[in-house]
Amino acid sequence: MVLFSGMLICQQPDQYEKTRNQMVDSQIEARGISHQATLQAMRKVPRHLFVPQAIESEAYSDRPLPIGYNQTISQPLIVAHMTELARPAKGKKALEIGTGSGYQAAVLAEIVDTVYTIEIVPELAKESAARLKTLGYGNIVVRYGDGYKGWPEHAPFDIILVTAAADHIPQPLKDQLAEGGRLIMPVGDPATVQQLILLTKRKGKITEQRLEPVRFVPLKRLK
Ligand code: SAH
């Protein structure tokens, strides 16, 4: 059995524990998220340690927040929604494209076995890797690079979450989805509004479901 020391750190009460629980009650559970493991993970991950210190006190508000380099940490509700849609469980392996602050990766890592996450802004990749290490998330692997191509060395993945928007779903990501796997990505005009898409793979065949409108930062490409 592996014990991740950071999970013990996270379990200790902190000054934001009450605010964090209120966030989950009023912003997440009250709006229909019912997947217990997702709710538990969001009660546990210290979101205030994933935003710049200057705006720490706003970490549990109902909106995305700037994390530097023109990027944002998603609104808590969208993190919860994408996590629930992914049907995370013990024994599963996840890939995230767009590490950003590392918050979504941490929420997933509370539930699944391993999270591989790729970030295209080198500074963010470095900062998030350090943050996740400090918090003791030994089951998250952060890499700098262009997530468009996925991470073939660790494929196939039961879960693929793309937290940046493009006008199509990258073929390499579809190819790296495991049998029974679920891929969630905002697809549409990266400059305005997109639609959240859920792909499922059964017997090698991919089925697409179109969900609600969302707004994400654009998926960039390395030249
Ligand atoms: N999941 C993050 C928020 C994502 S914001 C969190 O929990 O904080 C989207 C992130 O995707 C940004 O950090 C952006 O730099 C990154 N990104 C954009 N294009 C990318 C690409 N091609 N590969 C990897 N990351 C990318």
Coordinates of N, CA and C and ligand atoms in Angstrom, one line a residue:
M1 N 0.8 -1.2 0.0 CA 0.0 0.0 0.0 C 0.9 1.3 0.0
V2 N 0.5 2.2 -0.8 CA 1.3 3.4 -0.9 C 0.6 4.5 -0.2
L3 N 1.3 5.2 0.7 CA 0.7 6.4 1.4 C 1.3 7.7 0.9
F4 N 0.5 8.6 0.4 CA 1.0 9.8 -0.1 C 1.0 10.8 1.1
S5 N 2.2 11.3 1.5 CA 2.2 12.2 2.7 C 1.3 13.4 2.5
G6 N 1.3 14.0 1.3 CA 0.5 15.2 1.1 C -1.0 15.0 1.4
M7 N -1.4 13.8 1.1 CA -2.9 13.6 1.4 C -3.1 13.7 2.9
L8 N -2.1 13.4 3.7 CA -2.2 13.6 5.1 C -2.2 15.1 5.4
I9 N -1.4 15.8 4.8 CA -1.3 17.3 4.9 C -2.7 17.9 4.6
C10 N -3.3 17.4 3.5 CA -4.6 17.9 3.0 C -5.7 17.6 4.0
Q11 N -5.5 16.5 4.7 CA -6.6 16.1 5.7 C -6.6 17.0 6.9
Q12 N -5.5 17.6 7.2 CA -5.4 18.5 8.4 C -6.3 19.7 8.2
P13 N -7.0 20.1 9.2 CA -7.8 21.3 9.0 C -7.0 22.5 8.7
D14 N -7.5 23.4 7.8 CA -6.8 24.7 7.5 C -7.8 25.8 7.7
Q15 N -7.3 27.0 7.6 CA -8.2 28.2 7.9 C -9.4 28.3 6.9
Y16 N -9.2 27.6 5.7 CA -10.3 27.7 4.7 C -11.2 26.5 4.7
E17 N -11.1 25.6 5.6 CA -11.9 24.4 5.6 C -13.4 24.6 5.5
K18 N -13.8 25.6 6.4 CA -15.2 25.9 6.5 C -15.7 26.5 5.1
T19 N -14.9 27.4 4.6 CA -15.3 28.1 3.4 C -15.3 27.1 2.2
R20 N -14.4 26.1 2.3 CA -14.3 25.1 1.2 C -15.5 24.2 1.2
N21 N -15.9 23.8 2.4 CA -17.1 23.0 2.6 C -18.4 23.7 2.1
Q22 N -18.4 25.0 2.4 CA -19.5 25.9 2.0 C -19.6 25.9 0.5
M23 N -18.4 26.1 -0.1 CA -18.3 26.1 -1.6 C -18.9 24.8 -2.2
V24 N -18.5 23.7 -1.6 CA -19.0 22.4 -2.1 C -20.5 22.3 -1.9
D25 N -21.0 22.7 -0.7 CA -22.4 22.6 -0.5 C -23.2 23.5 -1.4
S26 N -22.9 24.8 -1.5 CA -23.7 25.8 -2.2 C -23.4 25.9 -3.7
Q27 N -22.2 25.7 -4.1 CA -21.9 25.9 -5.5 C -21.9 24.6 -6.3
I28 N -21.6 23.5 -5.6 CA -21.4 22.2 -6.3 C -22.6 21.2 -6.1
E29 N -22.8 20.9 -4.8 CA -23.8 19.9 -4.5 C -25.2 20.4 -4.8
A30 N -25.5 21.7 -4.4 CA -26.8 22.3 -4.6 C -27.1 22.4 -6.1
R31 N -26.1 22.4 -7.0 CA -26.3 22.5 -8.4 C -26.3 21.2 -9.1
G32 N -26.4 20.1 -8.4 CA -26.7 18.8 -9.0 C -25.5 17.9 -9.2
I33 N -24.4 18.2 -8.7 CA -23.2 17.3 -8.7 C -23.5 16.3 -7.6
S34 N -23.5 15.0 -7.9 CA -23.9 14.0 -6.8 C -22.8 12.9 -6.7
H35 N -21.8 12.9 -7.5 CA -20.8 11.8 -7.5 C -20.0 12.0 -6.2
Q36 N -20.1 11.0 -5.3 CA -19.6 11.2 -3.9 C -18.1 11.4 -3.9
A37 N -17.3 10.7 -4.7 CA -15.9 10.8 -4.7 C -15.4 12.2 -5.1
T38 N -16.2 12.7 -6.1 CA -15.8 14.0 -6.6 C -16.1 15.1 -5.5
L39 N -17.2 15.0 -4.8 CA -17.5 15.9 -3.8 C -16.5 15.8 -2.7
Q40 N -16.1 14.6 -2.3 CA -15.1 14.4 -1.2 C -13.8 15.0 -1.6
A41 N -13.4 14.8 -2.9 CA -12.1 15.3 -3.3 C -12.1 16.9 -3.3
M42 N -13.2 17.5 -3.7 CA -13.3 18.9 -3.6 C -13.4 19.5 -2.2
R43 N -13.8 18.7 -1.3 CA -13.8 19.1 0.1 C -12.4 19.1 0.7
K44 N -11.6 18.3 0.0 CA -10.2 18.0 0.5 C -9.1 18.9 -0.1
V45 N -9.2 19.1 -1.4 CA -8.0 19.8 -2.1 C -8.0 21.3 -1.7
P46 N -6.9 21.7 -1.2 CA -6.9 23.2 -0.7 C -6.7 24.1 -1.9
R47 N -7.8 24.5 -2.5 CA -7.8 25.3 -3.7 C -7.1 26.6 -3.5
H48 N -7.1 27.1 -2.3 CA -6.4 28.4 -2.0 C -4.9 28.3 -2.2
L49 N -4.3 27.1 -2.2 CA -2.9 27.0 -2.5 C -2.6 26.8 -4.0
F50 N -3.6 26.9 -4.8 CA -3.4 26.7 -6.3 C -3.6 28.1 -7.0
V51 N -3.8 29.2 -6.2 CA -4.0 30.5 -6.8 C -2.9 31.4 -6.3
P52 N -2.6 32.5 -7.0 CA -1.6 33.4 -6.5 C -1.9 33.9 -5.1
Q53 N -0.9 34.0 -4.2 CA -1.2 34.3 -2.8 C -2.0 35.6 -2.6
A54 N -1.8 36.6 -3.5 CA -2.5 37.9 -3.4 C -4.1 37.7 -3.5
I55 N -4.5 36.6 -4.2 CA -6.0 36.4 -4.3 C -6.4 35.1 -3.6
E56 N -5.6 34.7 -2.7 CA -5.9 33.5 -1.9 C -7.3 33.5 -1.3
S57 N -7.7 34.6 -0.8 CA -9.0 34.7 -0.1 C -10.2 34.6 -1.1
E58 N -9.9 34.7 -2.4 CA -11.0 34.5 -3.4 C -11.1 33.1 -4.0
A59 N -10.2 32.3 -3.5 CA -10.1 30.9 -4.1 C -11.4 30.1 -4.1
Y60 N -12.3 30.4 -3.1 CA -13.5 29.5 -3.0 C -14.7 30.2 -3.6
S61 N -14.5 31.3 -4.3 CA -15.6 32.0 -5.0 C -16.0 31.3 -6.2
D62 N -17.2 31.6 -6.7 CA -17.9 30.9 -7.8 C -17.4 31.4 -9.2
R63 N -16.1 31.4 -9.4 CA -15.7 31.9 -10.7 C -14.2 31.4 -11.0
P64 N -13.9 31.5 -12.3 CA -12.4 31.2 -12.6 C -11.6 32.4 -12.1
L65 N -10.3 32.1 -11.9 CA -9.4 33.2 -11.3 C -8.1 33.1 -12.2
P66 N -7.5 34.3 -12.3 CA -6.2 34.4 -13.1 C -5.1 33.7 -12.3
I67 N -4.2 33.0 -13.0 CA -3.1 32.3 -12.4 C -1.8 32.7 -13.1
G68 N -1.8 33.9 -13.8 CA -0.7 34.4 -14.5 C -0.5 33.8 -15.9
Y69 N 0.4 34.4 -16.7 CA 0.6 33.9 -18.1 C -0.7 33.9 -18.9
N70 N -1.6 34.8 -18.6 CA -2.9 34.9 -19.4 C -3.8 33.6 -19.2
Q71 N -3.5 32.8 -18.2 CA -4.3 31.6 -18.0 C -5.2 31.7 -16.8
T72 N -6.1 30.7 -16.6 CA -7.0 30.8 -15.5 C -7.2 29.4 -14.8
I73 N -7.5 29.4 -13.6 CA -7.9 28.2 -12.9 C -9.5 28.2 -13.1
S74 N -10.0 27.0 -13.5 CA -11.5 27.0 -13.9 C -12.3 27.2 -12.6
Q75 N -13.5 27.6 -12.9 CA -14.6 27.8 -11.8 C -14.7 26.4 -11.1
P76 N -14.9 26.4 -9.8 CA -15.1 25.1 -9.1 C -16.1 24.2 -9.7
L77 N -17.3 24.8 -10.1 CA -18.4 24.0 -10.6 C -17.9 23.2 -11.9
I78 N -17.2 23.9 -12.8 CA -16.8 23.2 -14.0 C -15.8 22.1 -13.7
V79 N -14.9 22.3 -12.7 CA -14.0 21.3 -12.3 C -14.8 20.0 -11.8
A80 N -15.7 20.3 -11.0 CA -16.6 19.2 -10.4 C -17.3 18.5 -11.5
H81 N -17.9 19.3 -12.4 CA -18.7 18.7 -13.5 C -17.9 17.8 -14.4
M82 N -16.7 18.3 -14.8 CA -15.8 17.5 -15.7 C -15.3 16.3 -15.0
T83 N -15.0 16.4 -13.7 CA -14.6 15.3 -12.9 C -15.7 14.2 -12.8
E84 N -16.9 14.6 -12.5 CA -18.0 13.7 -12.4 C -18.2 13.0 -13.8
L85 N -18.2 13.8 -14.9 CA -18.4 13.2 -16.2 C -17.4 12.2 -16.5
A86 N -16.2 12.3 -16.0 CA -15.1 11.4 -16.3 C -15.3 10.0 -15.6
R87 N -16.2 9.9 -14.7 CA -16.4 8.7 -13.9 C -15.1 8.2 -13.3
P88 N -14.4 9.0 -12.5 CA -13.1 8.6 -11.9 C -13.4 7.5 -10.9
A89 N -12.4 6.6 -10.8 CA -12.5 5.6 -9.7 C -11.1 5.0 -9.5
K90 N -10.9 4.3 -8.4 CA -9.7 3.7 -8.1 C -9.3 2.7 -9.2
G91 N -8.1 2.6 -9.6 CA -7.7 1.6 -10.6 C -7.6 2.3 -12.0
K92 N -8.1 3.5 -12.1 CA -8.1 4.2 -13.4 C -6.8 5.1 -13.6
K93 N -6.5 5.3 -14.9 CA -5.4 6.2 -15.2 C -5.9 7.3 -16.1
A94 N -5.5 8.6 -15.7 CA -6.1 9.7 -16.4 C -5.0 10.6 -17.1
L95 N -5.4 11.2 -18.2 CA -4.5 12.2 -18.8 C -5.2 13.5 -18.8
E96 N -4.5 14.6 -18.4 CA -5.1 15.9 -18.5 C -4.3 16.8 -19.4
I97 N -4.9 17.5 -20.3 CA -4.2 18.4 -21.2 C -4.5 19.8 -20.7
G98 N -3.5 20.6 -20.2 CA -3.7 21.9 -19.7 C -3.6 21.9 -18.1
T99 N -2.4 21.6 -17.6 CA -2.2 21.5 -16.2 C -2.6 22.8 -15.4
G100 N -2.3 24.0 -16.0 CA -2.6 25.3 -15.4 C -2.0 25.3 -14.0
S101 N -2.9 25.5 -13.0 CA -2.4 25.5 -11.6 C -2.2 24.2 -11.0
G102 N -2.7 23.1 -11.6 CA -2.6 21.8 -11.1 C -3.8 21.3 -10.3
Y103 N -4.8 22.3 -10.2 CA -5.9 22.0 -9.3 C -6.8 20.8 -9.8
Q104 N -7.2 20.9 -11.1 CA -8.0 19.8 -11.6 C -7.2 18.4 -11.5
A105 N -5.9 18.5 -11.8 CA -5.1 17.2 -11.6 C -5.2 16.7 -10.2
A106 N -5.1 17.6 -9.2 CA -5.2 17.2 -7.8 C -6.5 16.6 -7.5
V107 N -7.6 17.2 -7.9 CA -8.9 16.7 -7.7 C -9.1 15.2 -8.2
L108 N -8.6 15.1 -9.5 CA -8.6 13.7 -10.1 C -7.8 12.7 -9.3
A109 N -6.6 13.2 -8.9 CA -5.6 12.3 -8.3 C -6.1 11.9 -6.9
E110 N -7.0 12.6 -6.3 CA -7.6 12.1 -5.0 C -8.4 10.8 -5.3
I111 N -8.8 10.6 -6.5 CA -9.7 9.5 -6.8 C -9.1 8.4 -7.6
V112 N -8.4 8.7 -8.7 CA -7.8 7.7 -9.6 C -6.4 7.3 -9.1
D113 N -5.9 6.3 -9.8 CA -4.5 5.8 -9.4 C -3.4 6.8 -9.8
T114 N -3.4 7.2 -11.1 CA -2.4 8.1 -11.6 C -2.9 9.1 -12.6
V115 N -2.4 10.3 -12.5 CA -2.8 11.4 -13.4 C -1.5 11.9 -14.1
Y116 N -1.5 11.8 -15.4 CA -0.5 12.4 -16.3 C -1.0 13.7 -16.8
T117 N -0.3 14.8 -16.7 CA -0.8 16.1 -17.1 C 0.3 16.9 -17.8
I118 N -0.2 17.5 -18.9 CA 0.8 18.2 -19.8 C 0.4 19.7 -19.9
E119 N 1.4 20.6 -19.8 CA 1.2 22.0 -19.8 C 2.2 22.7 -20.8
I120 N 1.6 23.6 -21.6 CA 2.4 24.2 -22.7 C 3.2 25.4 -22.3
V121 N 2.8 26.0 -21.1 CA 3.6 27.2 -20.6 C 4.6 26.7 -19.7
P122 N 5.9 26.8 -20.0 CA 6.9 26.1 -19.2 C 6.9 26.5 -17.8
E123 N 6.7 27.8 -17.5 CA 6.7 28.3 -16.1 C 5.6 27.7 -15.3
L124 N 4.4 27.6 -15.9 CA 3.3 26.9 -15.2 C 3.5 25.5 -14.9
A125 N 4.1 24.8 -15.9 CA 4.5 23.4 -15.8 C 5.4 23.2 -14.6
K126 N 6.4 24.1 -14.5 CA 7.4 24.0 -13.4 C 6.7 24.3 -12.1
E127 N 6.0 25.4 -12.0 CA 5.4 25.8 -10.8 C 4.4 24.8 -10.2
S128 N 3.6 24.2 -11.2 CA 2.6 23.3 -10.7 C 3.2 22.0 -10.3
A129 N 4.3 21.6 -11.0 CA 5.0 20.3 -10.6 C 5.5 20.5 -9.2
A130 N 6.1 21.7 -8.9 CA 6.6 21.9 -7.5 C 5.5 22.0 -6.5
R131 N 4.4 22.6 -6.8 CA 3.3 22.7 -5.9 C 2.7 21.4 -5.6
L132 N 2.5 20.5 -6.6 CA 1.9 19.2 -6.4 C 2.9 18.3 -5.6
K133 N 4.1 18.5 -5.8 CA 5.1 17.8 -5.0 C 5.1 18.2 -3.6
T134 N 5.1 19.5 -3.3 CA 5.0 20.0 -1.9 C 3.7 19.4 -1.2
L135 N 2.6 19.4 -2.0 CA 1.4 18.9 -1.4 C 1.3 17.4 -1.3
G136 N 2.4 16.7 -1.8 CA 2.5 15.3 -1.6 C 1.8 14.4 -2.6
Y137 N 1.4 15.0 -3.8 CA 0.7 14.2 -4.8 C 1.7 13.4 -5.6
G138 N 2.2 12.3 -5.0 CA 3.1 11.5 -5.7 C 2.5 10.7 -6.9
N139 N 1.2 10.8 -7.1 CA 0.6 10.0 -8.2 C 0.2 11.0 -9.4
I140 N 0.8 12.2 -9.4 CA 0.6 13.1 -10.5 C 2.0 13.3 -11.2
V141 N 2.0 13.1 -12.5 CA 3.2 13.3 -13.3 C 3.0 14.5 -14.2
V142 N 3.7 15.6 -14.1 CA 3.6 16.8 -14.9 C 4.6 16.9 -15.9
R143 N 4.3 17.3 -17.1 CA 5.3 17.4 -18.2 C 5.0 18.7 -19.0
Y144 N 6.1 19.4 -19.3 CA 5.9 20.5 -20.2 C 5.8 20.0 -21.7
G145 N 4.9 20.6 -22.5 CA 4.9 20.2 -23.9 C 3.5 20.5 -24.5
D146 N 3.4 20.1 -25.7 CA 2.1 20.3 -26.5 C 1.2 19.1 -26.3
G147 N 0.1 19.3 -25.5 CA -0.7 18.2 -25.2 C -1.5 17.6 -26.4
Y148 N -1.5 18.3 -27.6 CA -2.2 17.9 -28.7 C -1.9 16.5 -29.1
K149 N -0.7 16.1 -28.9 CA -0.2 14.8 -29.3 C -0.4 13.7 -28.2
G150 N -0.9 14.2 -27.0 CA -1.2 13.2 -25.9 C 0.2 12.8 -25.3
W151 N 0.1 11.6 -24.7 CA 1.3 11.1 -24.1 C 1.4 9.6 -24.4
P152 N 1.8 9.2 -25.6 CA 1.7 7.9 -26.1 C 2.4 6.8 -25.2
E153 N 3.5 7.2 -24.6 CA 4.3 6.3 -23.7 C 3.4 5.7 -22.6
H154 N 2.4 6.5 -22.2 CA 1.6 6.0 -21.0 C 0.2 5.6 -21.4
A155 N -0.1 5.7 -22.7 CA -1.5 5.3 -23.2 C -1.7 3.8 -23.1
P156 N -2.9 3.3 -23.1 CA -4.2 4.1 -23.2 C -4.6 4.6 -21.8
F157 N -5.5 5.6 -21.9 CA -6.0 6.3 -20.7 C -7.5 6.0 -20.5
D158 N -7.9 5.8 -19.3 CA -9.3 5.6 -19.0 C -10.1 6.9 -19.1
I159 N -9.4 8.0 -18.8 CA -9.9 9.3 -18.7 C -9.0 10.3 -19.4
I160 N -9.6 11.1 -20.3 CA -8.8 12.2 -20.9 C -9.6 13.5 -20.7
L161 N -9.0 14.4 -20.0 CA -9.7 15.7 -19.8 C -8.8 16.8 -20.5
V162 N -9.5 17.5 -21.4 CA -8.8 18.6 -22.0 C -9.4 19.9 -21.5
T163 N -8.5 20.7 -20.8 CA -9.1 21.9 -20.2 C -8.7 23.2 -20.9
A164 N -8.6 23.1 -22.2 CA -8.4 24.2 -23.1 C -9.2 23.9 -24.4
A165 N -9.6 25.0 -25.1 CA -10.6 24.8 -26.2 C -9.9 24.8 -27.6
A166 N -10.5 23.9 -28.5 CA -10.1 23.9 -29.9 C -11.3 23.6 -30.7
D167 N -11.1 23.8 -32.1 CA -12.3 23.6 -33.0 C -12.5 22.1 -33.3
H168 N -11.6 21.3 -32.8 CA -11.8 19.8 -33.1 C -11.1 19.1 -31.9
I169 N -11.4 17.8 -31.8 CA -10.7 16.9 -30.8 C -9.5 16.3 -31.5
P170 N -8.3 16.5 -30.9 CA -7.1 16.0 -31.6 C -7.2 14.4 -31.7
Q171 N -6.9 14.0 -33.0 CA -6.9 12.5 -33.3 C -6.1 11.7 -32.3
P172 N -4.8 12.2 -32.0 CA -4.0 11.4 -31.1 C -4.6 11.1 -29.7
L173 N -5.5 12.0 -29.3 CA -6.1 11.8 -28.0 C -7.2 10.8 -28.1
K174 N -7.9 10.8 -29.3 CA -8.9 9.7 -29.5 C -8.3 8.4 -29.5
D175 N -7.1 8.3 -30.2 CA -6.4 7.1 -30.3 C -5.9 6.6 -29.0
Q176 N -5.6 7.5 -28.1 CA -5.0 7.1 -26.8 C -6.1 6.8 -25.7
L177 N -7.4 6.8 -26.1 CA -8.4 6.5 -25.2 C -8.6 5.0 -25.0
A178 N -8.6 4.5 -23.8 CA -8.8 3.1 -23.5 C -10.2 2.6 -23.9
E179 N -10.3 1.3 -24.0 CA -11.6 0.7 -24.2 C -12.5 1.0 -22.9
G180 N -13.7 1.5 -23.1 CA -14.5 2.0 -22.0 C -14.1 3.3 -21.5
G181 N -13.2 4.0 -22.2 CA -12.7 5.3 -21.7 C -13.6 6.4 -22.0
R182 N -13.3 7.6 -21.3 CA -14.2 8.8 -21.5 C -13.2 10.0 -21.7
L183 N -13.5 10.7 -22.8 CA -12.7 12.0 -23.1 C -13.7 13.2 -23.0
I184 N -13.3 14.2 -22.3 CA -14.1 15.4 -22.2 C -13.3 16.6 -22.6
M185 N -13.9 17.4 -23.5 CA -13.2 18.5 -24.0 C -14.1 19.6 -24.5
P186 N -13.8 20.9 -24.3 CA -14.6 22.0 -24.9 C -14.2 22.2 -26.4
V187 N -15.2 22.1 -27.2 CA -15.0 22.1 -28.7 C -15.8 23.2 -29.3
G188 N -15.2 24.1 -30.1 CA -15.9 25.2 -30.8 C -14.9 26.3 -31.0
D189 N -15.5 27.5 -31.1 CA -14.6 28.7 -31.4 C -13.8 29.0 -30.1
P190 N -12.5 28.8 -30.2 CA -11.7 29.1 -29.0 C -11.8 30.5 -28.5
A191 N -12.2 31.4 -29.4 CA -12.2 32.9 -29.0 C -13.5 33.3 -28.3
T192 N -14.5 32.4 -28.5 CA -15.8 32.8 -27.9 C -16.3 31.7 -27.0
V193 N -17.4 31.0 -27.4 CA -18.0 30.0 -26.6 C -17.8 28.6 -27.3
Q194 N -17.7 27.6 -26.4 CA -17.6 26.2 -27.0 C -18.7 25.4 -26.4
Q195 N -18.7 24.1 -26.8 CA -19.6 23.1 -26.3 C -18.8 22.0 -25.6
L196 N -19.2 21.6 -24.5 CA -18.5 20.5 -23.8 C -18.9 19.2 -24.5
I197 N -17.8 18.5 -24.9 CA -18.1 17.2 -25.7 C -17.6 16.0 -24.8
L198 N -18.4 15.0 -24.8 CA -18.0 13.7 -24.1 C -17.9 12.6 -25.2
L199 N -16.7 12.0 -25.3 CA -16.5 10.9 -26.2 C -16.4 9.6 -25.3
T200 N -17.0 8.6 -25.7 CA -16.9 7.3 -25.0 C -16.4 6.3 -26.1
K201 N -15.5 5.4 -25.7 CA -15.1 4.3 -26.6 C -15.6 3.0 -26.1
R202 N -16.3 2.3 -27.0 CA -16.8 0.9 -26.7 C -16.5 0.1 -27.9
K203 N -15.9 -1.1 -27.7 CA -15.5 -2.0 -28.7 C -14.8 -1.3 -29.9
G204 N -13.9 -0.3 -29.5 CA -13.2 0.4 -30.4 C -13.9 1.5 -31.1
K205 N -15.2 1.6 -30.9 CA -16.0 2.6 -31.6 C -16.3 3.8 -30.7
I206 N -16.1 5.0 -31.3 CA -16.3 6.2 -30.5 C -17.7 6.8 -30.6
T207 N -18.3 7.2 -29.5 CA -19.6 7.8 -29.6 C -19.5 9.2 -29.0
E208 N -20.1 10.2 -29.6 CA -20.0 11.6 -29.2 C -21.3 12.1 -28.6
Q209 N -21.2 12.7 -27.4 CA -22.4 13.4 -26.8 C -22.0 14.9 -26.7
R210 N -23.0 15.7 -27.1 CA -22.8 17.2 -27.0 C -23.5 17.7 -25.7
L211 N -22.7 18.4 -24.9 CA -23.3 18.8 -23.6 C -23.5 20.3 -23.6
E212 N -23.3 21.0 -22.5 CA -23.7 22.4 -22.4 C -22.6 23.3 -22.9
P213 N -22.9 24.6 -23.2 CA -21.9 25.6 -23.6 C -21.0 25.9 -22.5
V214 N -19.7 26.1 -22.8 CA -18.7 26.5 -21.8 C -17.7 27.5 -22.4
R215 N -16.9 28.0 -21.6 CA -15.9 29.0 -22.1 C -14.5 28.7 -21.5
F216 N -13.6 28.3 -22.3 CA -12.2 27.9 -21.9 C -11.2 28.7 -22.7
V217 N -10.0 28.8 -22.1 CA -8.9 29.5 -22.9 C -8.5 28.5 -24.0
P218 N -7.9 29.1 -25.1 CA -7.6 28.3 -26.3 C -6.5 27.3 -26.1
L219 N -6.6 26.2 -26.8 CA -5.6 25.2 -26.8 C -4.5 25.7 -27.8
K220 N -3.3 25.9 -27.3 CA -2.2 26.5 -28.2 C -1.5 25.3 -28.8
R221 N -0.7 25.6 -29.8 CA 0.2 24.6 -30.5 C 1.6 25.1 -30.4
L222 N 2.5 24.2 -30.2 CA 4.0 24.5 -30.2 C 4.3 24.6 -31.7
K223 N 5.0 25.7 -32.1 CA 5.4 25.9 -33.5 C 6.5 24.9 -33.9
Ligands
SAH1 N1 -6.8 22.6 -15.5 C1 -6.2 23.9 -15.1 C2 -6.8 25.1 -15.8 C3 -6.6 25.0 -17.3 S1 -6.4 26.6 -18.1 C4 -6.3 24.1 -13.6 O1 -6.9 23.2 -12.9 O2 -5.8 25.1 -13.1 C5 -5.8 25.9 -19.6 C6 -4.3 25.5 -19.6 O3 -4.0 24.8 -20.8 C7 -3.4 26.7 -19.5 O4 -2.5 26.6 -18.5 C8 -2.7 26.7 -20.9 O5 -1.4 27.2 -20.9 C9 -2.7 25.2 -21.2 N2 -2.6 24.8 -22.6 C10 -3.0 25.4 -23.7 N3 -2.7 24.8 -24.8 C11 -2.1 23.6 -24.4 C12 -1.5 22.5 -25.1 N4 -1.5 22.4 -26.4 N5 -0.9 21.6 -24.4 C13 -0.8 21.6 -23.0 N6 -1.4 22.7 -22.3 C14 -2.0 23.6 -23.0

